Coordinates of C-alpha atoms and ligand atoms in Angstrom, one line a residue:
M1 CA 0.0 0.0 0.0
Q2 CA 1.3 3.5 -0.9
Y3 CA 0.6 6.2 1.6
E4 CA 0.7 10.0 1.6
A5 CA 1.2 12.3 4.5
V6 CA -1.3 15.0 5.6
I7 CA 0.2 17.7 7.8
G8 CA -1.2 20.8 9.5
L9 CA 0.9 23.1 11.6
E10 CA 0.2 25.2 14.7
I11 CA 2.8 27.9 15.2
H12 CA 3.1 30.0 18.3
A13 CA 5.0 33.3 18.0
Q14 CA 5.9 35.4 20.9
L15 CA 5.1 39.0 20.0
L16 CA 7.8 41.7 20.3
T17 CA 5.8 44.0 22.5
E18 CA 7.5 45.9 25.4
S19 CA 5.0 44.7 28.0
K20 CA 2.8 41.6 28.6
M21 CA -0.7 41.0 27.2
F22 CA -2.9 41.9 30.1
C23 CA -0.6 43.8 32.5
G24 CA 2.3 46.3 32.4
C25 CA 5.1 43.9 33.2
P26 CA 8.1 44.1 30.9
I27 CA 9.1 41.2 28.7
K28 CA 12.7 40.2 29.2
F29 CA 14.3 36.9 28.2
G30 CA 16.7 35.5 30.8
A31 CA 15.8 37.8 33.7
E32 CA 16.0 36.4 37.3
P33 CA 13.0 34.1 37.9
N34 CA 9.8 35.7 39.0
T35 CA 11.1 39.3 38.8
Q36 CA 9.0 40.3 35.8
T37 CA 5.7 39.7 37.5
C38 CA 2.7 41.4 39.1
P39 CA -0.6 40.4 40.7
V40 CA -2.3 40.2 37.3
C41 CA 0.2 37.8 35.7
I42 CA 0.6 35.6 38.8
G43 CA -3.2 35.2 39.0
M44 CA -4.0 36.9 42.3
P45 CA -7.8 37.0 43.0
G46 CA -9.6 40.3 42.5
V47 CA -7.3 41.8 39.8
L48 CA -8.5 42.7 36.3
P49 CA -6.7 42.3 32.9
V50 CA -6.2 45.2 30.5
M51 CA -5.6 44.5 26.8
N52 CA -2.3 45.4 25.1
K53 CA -3.3 47.3 22.0
K54 CA 0.1 46.8 20.4
A55 CA -0.3 43.0 20.5
I56 CA -3.6 43.2 18.8
E57 CA -2.0 45.5 16.1
Y58 CA 0.8 43.0 15.6
V59 CA -1.7 40.1 15.0
I60 CA -3.7 42.2 12.5
K61 CA -0.4 43.2 10.8
T62 CA 0.5 39.5 10.4
G63 CA -3.0 38.7 9.2
L64 CA -2.8 41.4 6.5
A65 CA 0.7 40.1 5.5
V66 CA -0.8 36.6 4.8
N67 CA -4.1 37.8 3.3
C68 CA -6.4 36.8 6.2
K69 CA -9.8 38.3 6.8
I70 CA -9.5 40.5 9.8
A71 CA -12.6 40.1 12.1
P72 CA -14.4 43.3 12.8
Y73 CA -15.5 41.7 16.1
S74 CA -13.6 39.2 18.1
R75 CA -13.5 38.0 21.7
F76 CA -11.2 36.5 24.3
A77 CA -12.2 33.2 25.9
R78 CA -11.0 31.3 28.9
K79 CA -9.4 27.9 28.3
N80 CA -9.5 26.0 31.5
Y81 CA -6.9 23.5 32.6
F82 CA -4.7 22.9 35.6
Y83 CA -0.9 23.1 35.4
P84 CA 1.6 24.7 37.9
D85 CA 2.9 27.1 35.2
L86 CA -0.7 28.5 34.8
P87 CA -1.5 30.4 38.0
K88 CA -5.0 31.4 37.1
G89 CA -6.1 27.9 36.3
Y90 CA -7.1 29.2 32.8
Q91 CA -5.4 30.6 29.8
I92 CA -6.9 33.7 28.2
S93 CA -7.1 32.8 24.5
Q94 CA -9.5 33.2 21.6
Y95 CA -11.8 30.4 20.6
E96 CA -15.0 30.8 18.5
L97 CA -14.1 34.4 17.4
P98 CA -10.4 34.7 16.5
L99 CA -8.9 38.0 15.2
C100 CA -8.0 36.6 11.7
E101 CA -9.3 33.8 9.5
G102 CA -8.4 32.4 6.1
G103 CA -5.5 33.6 4.0
G104 CA -2.4 31.5 3.0
I105 CA 1.3 31.3 2.4
G106 CA 3.0 30.2 -0.8
I107 CA 5.9 27.8 -0.4
T108 CA 8.3 26.5 -3.0
V109 CA 9.8 23.0 -2.8
N110 CA 11.8 21.5 -5.6
G111 CA 10.9 24.3 -7.9
S112 CA 7.1 24.0 -7.6
T113 CA 5.1 26.5 -5.6
R114 CA 1.9 25.6 -3.6
K115 CA -0.4 27.7 -1.5
I116 CA -0.9 26.4 2.1
G117 CA -4.1 27.7 3.5
L118 CA -4.4 29.2 6.9
T119 CA -7.3 28.4 9.2
R120 CA -6.9 31.2 11.7
I121 CA -4.6 33.5 13.6
H122 CA -5.5 34.3 17.2
L123 CA -4.1 36.0 20.2
E124 CA -3.5 34.4 23.6
E125 CA -1.2 34.6 26.6
D126 CA 1.8 32.4 27.2
A127 CA 2.2 30.3 30.4
G128 CA 5.2 30.4 32.8
K129 CA 7.9 27.7 32.9
N130 CA 8.4 24.8 35.2
I131 CA 12.1 24.2 35.9
H132 CA 13.2 20.7 36.9
E133 CA 17.0 21.1 36.6
G134 CA 19.0 21.9 39.6
A135 CA 16.0 21.6 41.9
G136 CA 16.9 18.2 43.5
N137 CA 13.6 16.3 43.9
H138 CA 11.6 19.5 43.7
S139 CA 10.5 21.6 40.7
F140 CA 10.5 25.4 40.4
V141 CA 8.1 27.6 38.7
D142 CA 9.2 30.8 36.9
L143 CA 6.3 33.1 36.0
N144 CA 8.3 35.7 34.0
R145 CA 6.9 34.4 30.8
A146 CA 3.4 34.1 32.1
G147 CA 1.1 36.6 30.3
T148 CA 3.5 37.2 27.3
P149 CA 1.4 37.9 24.2
L150 CA 1.4 34.8 21.9
M151 CA 0.1 34.7 18.4
E152 CA -1.1 31.3 17.3
I153 CA -1.2 30.6 13.6
V154 CA -3.0 27.5 12.5
S155 CA -2.6 26.0 9.0
E156 CA -5.1 23.9 7.1
P157 CA -4.1 20.3 6.6
D158 CA -2.7 21.3 3.2
I159 CA 1.0 20.2 3.7
R160 CA 2.0 16.9 2.1
S161 CA 5.7 16.4 3.1
P162 CA 8.1 17.1 5.9
Q163 CA 10.1 19.2 3.5
E164 CA 7.0 21.4 2.8
A165 CA 6.4 21.7 6.5
A166 CA 9.9 23.0 7.2
E167 CA 9.6 25.4 4.2
F168 CA 6.3 26.7 5.6
V169 CA 7.9 27.4 9.0
K170 CA 10.8 29.1 7.3
K171 CA 8.5 31.3 5.2
L172 CA 6.4 32.2 8.1
R173 CA 9.4 33.0 10.2
A174 CA 10.8 35.3 7.5
I175 CA 7.4 37.1 7.3
V176 CA 7.1 37.8 11.0
R177 CA 10.7 38.9 11.2
Y178 CA 10.3 41.2 8.1
I179 CA 7.2 42.9 9.7
G180 CA 8.9 43.1 13.1
V181 CA 6.3 41.3 15.2
C182 CA 8.4 38.4 16.4
D183 CA 12.2 37.7 16.5
G184 CA 11.6 34.1 15.2
N185 CA 14.2 32.6 17.6
M186 CA 13.3 28.9 17.6
E187 CA 16.0 27.8 20.0
Q188 CA 14.9 30.3 22.7
G189 CA 11.3 29.3 22.0
S190 CA 10.0 32.6 20.7
L191 CA 8.8 30.7 17.7
R192 CA 7.4 27.2 18.4
C193 CA 5.9 24.8 16.0
D194 CA 3.6 21.9 16.8
A195 CA 2.9 19.5 13.9
N196 CA -0.3 17.5 13.3
V197 CA 0.3 14.6 11.0
S198 CA -1.7 11.6 9.6
V199 CA -1.2 9.3 6.7
R200 CA -3.8 7.9 4.2
P201 CA -3.6 5.5 1.3
I202 CA -3.0 7.5 -1.9
G203 CA -6.3 8.2 -3.6
Q204 CA -8.3 8.1 -0.4
K205 CA -10.3 11.3 0.3
E206 CA -10.8 11.0 4.1
F207 CA -8.0 11.9 6.4
G208 CA -6.5 9.3 8.7
T209 CA -6.2 9.7 12.5
K210 CA -3.6 12.3 13.4
T211 CA -1.0 12.6 16.1
E212 CA 0.3 16.0 17.3
I213 CA 4.1 16.4 17.7
K214 CA 5.7 18.9 20.0
N215 CA 9.2 19.9 21.0
M216 CA 10.9 20.5 17.7
N217 CA 13.0 23.6 18.1
S218 CA 14.5 24.0 14.7
F219 CA 13.6 23.6 11.0
R220 CA 15.7 20.5 10.8
F221 CA 13.9 18.9 13.7
V222 CA 10.5 19.7 12.2
E223 CA 11.6 17.8 9.1
K224 CA 13.2 15.0 11.0
A225 CA 10.4 14.5 13.5
L226 CA 7.8 14.4 10.7
E227 CA 9.9 11.9 8.7
Y228 CA 10.1 9.6 11.7
E229 CA 6.4 10.0 12.6
I230 CA 5.2 9.3 9.0
K231 CA 7.3 6.1 8.9
R232 CA 6.1 5.1 12.3
Q233 CA 2.4 5.5 11.3
I234 CA 2.8 3.6 8.1
K235 CA 4.5 0.8 9.9
V236 CA 1.6 0.6 12.4
L237 CA -1.0 0.5 9.7
N238 CA 0.9 -2.1 7.6
E239 CA 1.1 -4.3 10.6
G240 CA -2.7 -4.2 10.9
G241 CA -2.7 -1.7 13.8
R242 CA -4.6 1.6 14.4
I243 CA -3.2 5.1 15.0
I244 CA -4.1 6.4 18.4
Q245 CA -4.9 10.1 18.5
E246 CA -2.4 11.5 20.9
T247 CA 0.3 14.1 21.6
R248 CA 3.8 12.9 21.0
L249 CA 7.2 14.4 22.0
W250 CA 10.1 14.6 19.6
D251 CA 13.3 13.5 21.3
S252 CA 16.1 14.9 19.2
G253 CA 18.8 12.9 21.0
K254 CA 17.1 9.6 20.2
G255 CA 15.7 10.8 16.9
I256 CA 12.2 9.4 17.7
T257 CA 8.7 10.6 18.8
E258 CA 7.3 9.2 22.0
S259 CA 3.8 9.2 23.4
M260 CA 3.2 12.0 25.9
R261 CA -0.5 12.0 26.5
S262 CA -3.8 11.1 24.9
K263 CA -5.3 14.0 22.9
E264 CA -7.6 16.3 24.8
E265 CA -10.8 17.5 23.1
A266 CA -12.0 21.1 23.0
H267 CA -14.9 20.3 25.5
D268 CA -12.2 19.2 28.0
Y269 CA -11.2 22.9 28.3
R270 CA -14.7 24.2 29.1
Y271 CA -14.1 27.3 26.9
F272 CA -16.3 30.3 27.7
P273 CA -16.0 34.1 26.9
D274 CA -13.9 35.9 29.4
P275 CA -16.2 38.1 31.4
D276 CA -13.4 40.4 32.4
L277 CA -12.6 41.6 28.9
V278 CA -14.6 43.6 26.4
P279 CA -14.9 42.3 22.8
V280 CA -12.2 43.6 20.3
E281 CA -13.7 45.8 17.6
V282 CA -11.5 46.6 14.6
D283 CA -12.7 49.2 12.2
D284 CA -11.6 50.0 8.6
A285 CA -9.6 53.1 9.7
W286 CA -7.5 51.0 12.1
I287 CA -6.9 48.4 9.4
E288 CA -5.9 51.1 7.0
Q289 CA -3.5 52.6 9.5
I290 CA -1.8 49.2 10.0
T291 CA -1.7 48.5 6.3
A292 CA 0.2 51.7 5.8
Q293 CA 2.9 50.4 8.2
L294 CA 3.4 47.1 6.2
V295 CA 6.8 46.7 4.6
E296 CA 7.6 44.9 1.3
L297 CA 7.3 41.2 2.1
P298 CA 10.0 38.5 1.3
D299 CA 8.1 37.1 -1.8
A300 CA 7.5 40.5 -3.4
R301 CA 11.1 41.5 -2.7
R302 CA 12.5 38.3 -4.1
Q303 CA 10.5 38.8 -7.3
R304 CA 11.6 42.4 -7.6
F305 CA 15.3 41.4 -7.1
I306 CA 15.0 39.0 -10.0
T307 CA 13.5 41.5 -12.4
Q308 CA 15.1 44.8 -11.2
Y309 CA 18.7 43.4 -10.7
S310 CA 18.6 40.5 -13.1
L311 CA 19.6 38.1 -10.3
P312 CA 19.3 34.3 -10.6
E313 CA 16.5 32.9 -8.4
Q314 CA 19.0 31.3 -6.0
D315 CA 20.7 34.7 -5.3
A316 CA 17.3 36.4 -4.8
D317 CA 16.2 33.7 -2.4
L318 CA 19.2 34.0 -0.2
L319 CA 19.4 37.8 -0.3
T320 CA 15.7 38.3 0.6
S321 CA 15.5 35.6 3.3
E322 CA 16.3 38.3 5.9
R323 CA 15.3 41.9 5.7
S324 CA 18.7 43.1 6.9
T325 CA 20.5 41.1 4.2
A326 CA 18.2 42.5 1.5
E327 CA 18.7 46.0 2.8
W328 CA 22.5 45.6 2.9
F329 CA 22.4 44.4 -0.7
E330 CA 20.3 47.3 -2.0
Q331 CA 22.5 49.8 -0.2
A332 CA 25.5 48.4 -1.9
V333 CA 23.9 48.6 -5.3
K334 CA 22.8 52.2 -4.6
S335 CA 26.4 53.1 -3.9
G336 CA 27.3 51.9 -7.3
G337 CA 28.1 48.2 -6.9
D338 CA 27.3 45.8 -9.7
P339 CA 24.3 43.7 -8.5
K340 CA 25.7 40.3 -9.4
A341 CA 29.2 41.1 -8.1
V342 CA 27.8 42.3 -4.8
S343 CA 25.6 39.3 -4.6
N344 CA 28.5 36.9 -5.2
W345 CA 30.6 38.5 -2.4
M346 CA 27.7 38.5 0.0
M347 CA 26.7 34.9 -0.7
G348 CA 30.3 33.8 -0.6
E349 CA 32.9 35.4 1.6
F350 CA 30.5 37.6 3.7
M351 CA 28.1 34.7 4.6
R352 CA 31.1 32.5 5.3
L353 CA 32.7 34.9 7.8
L354 CA 29.3 35.7 9.4
N355 CA 28.6 32.0 9.8
E356 CA 32.0 31.4 11.4
E357 CA 31.0 33.8 14.1
G358 CA 27.4 32.9 14.2
K359 CA 26.5 36.5 13.4
Q360 CA 23.7 38.2 11.6
I361 CA 24.5 40.7 8.9
D362 CA 23.3 43.6 11.0
E363 CA 25.7 42.6 13.7
S364 CA 28.6 43.2 11.4
A365 CA 30.5 46.5 11.2
L366 CA 31.2 46.1 7.5
K367 CA 29.4 48.8 5.5
P368 CA 28.0 48.2 1.9
K369 CA 30.1 51.1 0.6
Q370 CA 33.3 49.3 1.7
L371 CA 32.5 46.3 -0.4
V372 CA 31.7 48.6 -3.4
D373 CA 35.0 50.4 -3.0
M374 CA 36.8 47.1 -3.0
L375 CA 35.0 45.9 -6.1
A376 CA 36.2 49.2 -7.8
L377 CA 39.8 48.3 -6.9
I378 CA 39.3 44.9 -8.7
D379 CA 37.8 46.6 -11.7
K380 CA 40.7 49.0 -11.9
G381 CA 43.1 46.1 -11.7
T382 CA 44.7 47.4 -8.5
I383 CA 44.0 44.1 -6.8
S384 CA 43.3 40.6 -8.2
G385 CA 40.1 38.8 -7.4
K386 CA 42.1 36.3 -5.3
I387 CA 43.9 39.0 -3.3
A388 CA 40.5 40.7 -2.8
K389 CA 39.5 37.8 -0.5
T390 CA 42.3 38.7 1.8
V391 CA 41.3 42.4 1.6
F392 CA 37.7 41.5 2.3
E393 CA 38.5 39.4 5.3
E394 CA 40.7 42.2 6.7
M395 CA 38.0 44.8 6.1
Y396 CA 35.5 42.5 7.8
K397 CA 37.7 42.0 10.8
T398 CA 39.0 45.5 11.3
G399 CA 36.4 47.7 9.7
K400 CA 39.2 49.4 7.7
E401 CA 38.6 50.7 4.2
A402 CA 39.7 48.6 1.2
E403 CA 42.3 51.1 0.0
A404 CA 43.9 51.3 3.4
V405 CA 44.1 47.5 3.7
V406 CA 45.7 47.3 0.3
K407 CA 48.3 49.9 1.2
E408 CA 49.1 48.7 4.7
K409 CA 49.5 45.1 3.6
G410 CA 51.2 45.9 0.3
L411 CA 48.6 44.0 -1.7
V412 CA 48.7 46.0 -4.9
Q413 CA 48.6 43.8 -7.9
I414 CA 51.7 43.7 -10.0
S415 CA 51.0 44.5 -13.6
D416 CA 54.5 45.4 -14.5
T417 CA 55.1 43.3 -17.6
A418 CA 58.9 43.2 -17.5
G419 CA 58.9 42.1 -13.8
I420 CA 56.4 39.3 -14.4
E421 CA 58.2 38.2 -17.5
A422 CA 61.5 37.9 -15.5
V423 CA 59.8 35.7 -12.9
I424 CA 58.1 33.5 -15.6
G425 CA 61.6 33.1 -17.2
E426 CA 63.0 31.8 -13.9
I427 CA 60.2 29.3 -13.3
L428 CA 60.4 27.9 -16.8
D429 CA 64.2 27.5 -16.4
K430 CA 63.7 25.7 -13.1
N431 CA 61.3 23.2 -14.6
P432 CA 62.6 22.0 -18.0
N433 CA 60.9 18.6 -17.7
E434 CA 57.5 20.2 -17.3
V435 CA 58.1 22.6 -20.1
E436 CA 59.0 19.7 -22.4
R437 CA 55.9 17.7 -21.4
F438 CA 53.7 20.7 -21.9
R439 CA 55.1 21.2 -25.4
A440 CA 54.5 17.5 -26.1
G441 CA 50.8 18.2 -25.4
D442 CA 50.2 17.9 -21.6
E443 CA 48.2 21.1 -21.4
K444 CA 47.1 20.4 -17.9
L445 CA 50.5 21.7 -16.8
M446 CA 49.4 25.2 -17.5
G447 CA 47.8 25.2 -14.0
F448 CA 51.1 24.1 -12.5
F449 CA 53.1 26.9 -14.1
V450 CA 50.5 29.6 -13.1
G451 CA 50.6 28.2 -9.5
Q452 CA 54.4 28.4 -9.3
I453 CA 54.5 31.9 -10.7
M454 CA 51.7 33.1 -8.3
K455 CA 53.6 31.5 -5.4
A456 CA 56.8 33.2 -6.4
M457 CA 55.0 36.6 -6.6
K458 CA 53.0 36.0 -3.4
G459 CA 49.7 35.9 -5.4
K460 CA 50.0 39.5 -6.4
A461 CA 50.7 39.1 -10.1
N462 CA 48.0 40.2 -12.5
P463 CA 46.6 36.9 -13.7
A464 CA 45.6 38.1 -17.1
I465 CA 49.2 39.3 -17.8
V466 CA 50.6 36.1 -16.4
N467 CA 48.5 34.0 -18.7
E468 CA 49.3 36.1 -21.7
I469 CA 53.1 36.0 -21.2
L470 CA 53.2 32.4 -20.2
K471 CA 51.3 31.3 -23.3
K472 CA 53.6 33.3 -25.5
K473 CA 56.7 31.9 -23.9
L474 CA 55.5 28.3 -24.1
G475 CA 54.5 28.9 -27.6
S476 CA 51.0 27.7 -27.3
Ligands
LIG501 P1 -7.9 19.5 17.1 O1 -9.4 19.3 17.2 O2 -7.0 18.4 17.5 O3 -7.5 20.8 17.7 P2 -8.1 20.9 14.6 O4 -9.1 20.4 13.6 O5 -8.3 22.1 15.4 O6 -7.7 19.7 15.5 O7 -6.7 21.0 13.8 C1 -5.5 21.3 14.4 C2 -4.4 21.2 13.4 O8 -4.4 19.9 12.9 C3 -4.6 22.1 12.2 O9 -3.4 22.6 11.8 C4 -5.2 21.1 11.1 O10 -4.8 21.6 9.8 C5 -4.5 19.9 11.5 N1 -5.3 18.6 11.1 C6 -6.6 18.4 11.3 N2 -6.9 17.2 11.0 C7 -5.8 16.6 10.5 C8 -5.4 15.3 10.0 N3 -6.3 14.3 9.9 N4 -4.2 15.0 9.6 C9 -3.2 16.0 9.8 N5 -3.5 17.2 10.2 C10 -4.7 17.5 10.6
LIG502 ZN1 2.3 41.3 35.3
LIG503 MG1 -8.3 22.8 17.5

């Protein structure tokens, strides 16, 4: 039997507001436990929540970016359950009337683009954190995170492979980062992804029973966990078993998913409208105001990069995956850089050096103009493309200008024909056997000669002139 996978994702994104969802406590990652709290977010009796308008704006902004319908009227509900990190005994969330519905995101896998529909985006509050490490046979509760605004984005079951699922998360992450509503940090948990997955025989309309997978804190783990879970489900079915609807935890160490608890149903939560909060009304004027703040999104920018700068798709993909990278590129082009040359240096040396240090482009001191100046030195023939790598690395590390680096390190390219000719003469004299073999037809030796000459001239000889003289002398 051939099976296909059906996947729907639920993504939680912590919003980048200054304060919490229903109180004025600041949001700070890594603060001393229980220092960012007040009677509201630790659930004291008799206190009342007050909505954070910015958080609502951020959800609307996200909804607009992915073409959702923004609800003119929505409401908060209480989702009741007991857990030590939830001091009120209920989470304020949205249930039957979410802020956004519909919309979708286009994803491209192996060259083909598909639209993944969105069911809804709603706003809720995050819970605190239970800490089990370093507590002996006790556990601690840290409520700093309790009450942080959390946006939940639910996809339709439109995703058909682990690769598509990872691509969807990547795309969504790029969007929320572009519009500045979430930092998208999966390791620190500001973007978390739960995956619902089932399998069905190819050709069957009805969905199979799904499981929900949690605890995947990177794109790679989303893909790996789903690959594992799909195989597991197919094996169970092929052995005549049934899939149990349950929540499973991804264990990245073991590379498997393990049963955590049986699936709870909506009625288990006894949802009801929160009587402490007024309904949220969004009028057209507010939507217009938020629309005006929207920036160009990754897809549109990618398309524009291809047409406006004649870049290959691969370049456009990489350069637009982060807003700061796209901005850096456009500044370089504005200062006179050739788009493809700028792109090559950014995707090559620049990314390599950034990756080595685990840095983002906006954390680097290197300015777009510095790269453009260096490209001009290559064009003028002052430095060779090879030497430019040394210059680039030095600029990157010290922040010095290209010209200064070239002067200080004596990297000016040697284009003096007589000088180069003399060195070539010496090399050929020293290697009579190779010269003979070359003349007998072993043309691969050209590389050997160029290598020897460049070594003798510390890489500074103008390669075009070297090639020209060498060919003449070897009589080829
Ligand atoms: P639940 O009742 O478990 O909350 P929902 O219908 O609300 O389920 O869907 C939650 C998520 O699971 C959504 O992302 C949805 O697309 C996805 N989903 C629903 N049914 C299936 C299925 N049979 N297989 C895979 N994913 C599914
Ligand atoms: Zn508080
Ligand atoms: Mg549901």
